[in-house]
PDB file of C-alpha atoms in Angstrom:
ATOM      1  CA  UNK A   1      -7.874  28.611 -30.803  1.00 53.00           C
ATOM      2  CA  UNK A   2      -9.127  26.862 -27.662  1.00 60.00           C
ATOM      3  CA  UNK A   3      -7.507  24.193 -25.546  1.00 61.00           C
ATOM      4  CA  UNK A   4      -9.227  20.829 -25.476  1.00 63.00           C
ATOM      5  CA  UNK A   5      -8.541  18.469 -22.581  1.00 64.00           C
ATOM      6  CA  UNK A   6      -8.800  14.753 -23.231  1.00 67.00           C
ATOM      7  CA  UNK A   7      -9.795  12.691 -20.210  1.00 67.00           C
ATOM      8  CA  UNK A   8      -9.492   8.928 -20.187  1.00 73.00           C
ATOM      9  CA  UNK A   9     -11.558   7.523 -17.323  1.00 73.00           C
ATOM     10  CA  UNK A  10     -10.442   4.628 -15.128  1.00 73.00           C
ATOM     11  CA  UNK A  11     -11.616   1.229 -16.308  1.00 79.00           C
ATOM     12  CA  UNK A  12     -13.257  -1.815 -14.746  1.00 80.00           C
ATOM     13  CA  UNK A  13     -12.049  -5.197 -15.956  1.00 79.00           C
ATOM     14  CA  UNK A  14     -12.622  -8.577 -14.296  1.00 80.00           C
ATOM     15  CA  UNK A  15     -13.292  -6.916 -10.930  1.00 80.00           C
ATOM     16  CA  UNK A  16     -10.227  -4.639 -11.073  1.00 81.00           C
ATOM     17  CA  UNK A  17     -10.466  -0.827 -11.083  1.00 80.00           C
ATOM     18  CA  UNK A  18      -7.455   0.543 -12.985  1.00 82.00           C
ATOM     19  CA  UNK A  19      -6.277   4.040 -13.957  1.00 82.00           C
ATOM     20  CA  UNK A  20      -5.578   4.671 -17.646  1.00 84.00           C
ATOM     21  CA  UNK A  21      -1.833   5.238 -16.995  1.00 83.00           C
ATOM     22  CA  UNK A  22       0.633   3.866 -14.461  1.00 81.00           C
ATOM     23  CA  UNK A  23       1.968   6.124 -11.658  1.00 80.00           C
ATOM     24  CA  UNK A  24      -0.043   9.126 -12.904  1.00 82.00           C
ATOM     25  CA  UNK A  25      -3.213   9.510 -10.784  1.00 82.00           C
ATOM     26  CA  UNK A  26      -3.797  10.006  -7.040  1.00 84.00           C
ATOM     27  CA  UNK A  27      -6.572   8.721  -4.831  1.00 84.00           C
ATOM     28  CA  UNK A  28      -7.328  11.679  -2.565  1.00 86.00           C
ATOM     29  CA  UNK A  29      -4.974  14.549  -1.731  1.00 89.00           C
ATOM     30  CA  UNK A  30      -3.293  16.251   1.246  1.00 89.00           C
ATOM     31  CA  UNK A  31      -6.468  18.263   1.840  1.00 92.00           C
ATOM     32  CA  UNK A  32      -9.066  15.666   0.806  1.00 90.00           C
ATOM     33  CA  UNK A  33      -8.132  12.311   2.339  1.00 90.00           C
ATOM     34  CA  UNK A  34     -10.154   9.139   2.137  1.00 87.00           C
ATOM     35  CA  UNK A  35     -11.368   8.206   5.608  1.00 89.00           C
ATOM     36  CA  UNK A  36     -10.754   4.448   5.489  1.00 88.00           C
ATOM     37  CA  UNK A  37      -9.569   1.686   3.214  1.00 85.00           C
ATOM     38  CA  UNK A  38     -10.869  -1.818   3.820  1.00 85.00           C
ATOM     39  CA  UNK A  39      -8.867  -4.696   2.384  1.00 82.00           C
ATOM     40  CA  UNK A  40      -9.334  -8.448   2.531  1.00 82.00           C
ATOM     41  CA  UNK A  41      -7.027 -10.881   4.238  1.00 79.00           C
ATOM     42  CA  UNK A  42      -4.797 -13.602   2.898  1.00 74.00           C
ATOM     43  CA  UNK A  43      -1.754 -14.145   0.762  1.00 70.00           C
ATOM     44  CA  UNK A  44      -3.136 -12.400  -2.339  1.00 78.00           C
ATOM     45  CA  UNK A  45      -4.578  -9.347  -0.549  1.00 84.00           C
ATOM     46  CA  UNK A  46      -3.031  -6.217   0.886  1.00 87.00           C
ATOM     47  CA  UNK A  47      -1.492  -2.970  -0.242  1.00 88.00           C
ATOM     48  CA  UNK A  48       1.406  -3.136  -2.694  1.00 88.00           C
ATOM     49  CA  UNK A  49       4.090  -0.437  -2.978  1.00 86.00           C
ATOM     50  CA  UNK A  50       6.948   0.430  -5.319  1.00 83.00           C
ATOM     51  CA  UNK A  51       7.244   0.573  -9.078  1.00 76.00           C
ATOM     52  CA  UNK A  52       7.613  -3.208  -9.208  1.00 83.00           C
ATOM     53  CA  UNK A  53       5.297  -3.821  -6.207  1.00 85.00           C
ATOM     54  CA  UNK A  54       8.207  -5.257  -4.190  1.00 86.00           C
ATOM     55  CA  UNK A  55       6.693  -4.235  -0.840  1.00 87.00           C
ATOM     56  CA  UNK A  56       3.353  -5.438   0.514  1.00 88.00           C
ATOM     57  CA  UNK A  57       1.419  -4.958   3.745  1.00 89.00           C
ATOM     58  CA  UNK A  58      -1.349  -7.441   4.498  1.00 88.00           C
ATOM     59  CA  UNK A  59      -3.111  -9.407   7.215  1.00 86.00           C
ATOM     60  CA  UNK A  60      -3.291 -13.179   7.425  1.00 83.00           C
ATOM     61  CA  UNK A  61      -6.339 -12.922   9.692  1.00 82.00           C
ATOM     62  CA  UNK A  62      -4.243 -12.803  12.857  1.00 83.00           C
ATOM     63  CA  UNK A  63      -1.043 -10.863  12.186  1.00 81.00           C
ATOM     64  CA  UNK A  64      -0.078  -7.772  10.202  1.00 82.00           C
ATOM     65  CA  UNK A  65       2.668  -8.722   7.769  1.00 84.00           C
ATOM     66  CA  UNK A  66       5.130  -6.483   5.938  1.00 86.00           C
ATOM     67  CA  UNK A  67       6.654  -8.481   3.087  1.00 86.00           C
ATOM     68  CA  UNK A  68       9.529  -7.363   0.861  1.00 86.00           C
ATOM     69  CA  UNK A  69      10.871  -9.141  -2.198  1.00 85.00           C
ATOM     70  CA  UNK A  70      13.900  -6.808  -2.150  1.00 83.00           C
ATOM     71  CA  UNK A  71      15.302  -3.924  -0.124  1.00 81.00           C
ATOM     72  CA  UNK A  72      15.101  -3.102   3.588  1.00 81.00           C
ATOM     73  CA  UNK A  73      12.574  -1.729   6.056  1.00 79.00           C
ATOM     74  CA  UNK A  74      13.810   1.631   7.342  1.00 79.00           C
ATOM     75  CA  UNK A  75      12.176   3.496  10.230  1.00 77.00           C
ATOM     76  CA  UNK A  76      13.150   7.163  10.133  1.00 81.00           C
ATOM     77  CA  UNK A  77      12.076  10.414  11.737  1.00 77.00           C
ATOM     78  CA  UNK A  78      10.507   8.987  14.885  1.00 73.00           C
ATOM     79  CA  UNK A  79      11.066   6.622  17.778  1.00 77.00           C
ATOM     80  CA  UNK A  80       9.954   3.008  17.650  1.00 74.00           C
ATOM     81  CA  UNK A  81       7.861   2.165  20.689  1.00 74.00           C
ATOM     82  CA  UNK A  82       6.659  -1.300  21.686  1.00 72.00           C
ATOM     83  CA  UNK A  83       4.151  -1.614  24.529  1.00 72.00           C
ATOM     84  CA  UNK A  84       5.701  -3.137  27.656  1.00 71.00           C
ATOM     85  CA  UNK A  85       2.918  -5.735  27.880  1.00 75.00           C
ATOM     86  CA  UNK A  86       3.624  -7.083  24.395  1.00 70.00           C
ATOM     87  CA  UNK A  87       6.372  -9.385  23.142  1.00 75.00           C
ATOM     88  CA  UNK A  88       8.876  -8.463  20.459  1.00 72.00           C
ATOM     89  CA  UNK A  89      10.607 -11.175  18.442  1.00 74.00           C
ATOM     90  CA  UNK A  90      13.649 -10.917  16.184  1.00 75.00           C
ATOM     91  CA  UNK A  91      14.275 -13.749  13.778  1.00 73.00           C
ATOM     92  CA  UNK A  92      18.021 -14.358  13.507  1.00 65.00           C
ATOM     93  CA  UNK A  93      19.529 -13.745  10.110  1.00 61.00           C
ATOM     94  CA  UNK A  94      22.826 -14.712   8.554  1.00 63.00           C
ATOM     95  CA  UNK A  95      24.429 -11.225   8.507  1.00 57.00           C
TER      96      UNK A  95
END
């Protein structure tokens, strides 16, 4: 008795390209990377991350913005370097 593989292709709907199952398929691999990804700008654009898409990176046309609806931004495994000719601002929090 042979093995039959069932493949469900990604779908196009209203301008959105979606995989047939959530958190199941990859775009590229460690040995076959995509060269570039071009995304639009504005409040509804960007790259979303996390199972509930709580993290987003996008451009407003001038700045690169990292937005979180929950959690923290952690920088691990490397130094953080800011060019001496650039300014660095910290917005004061309540903690």
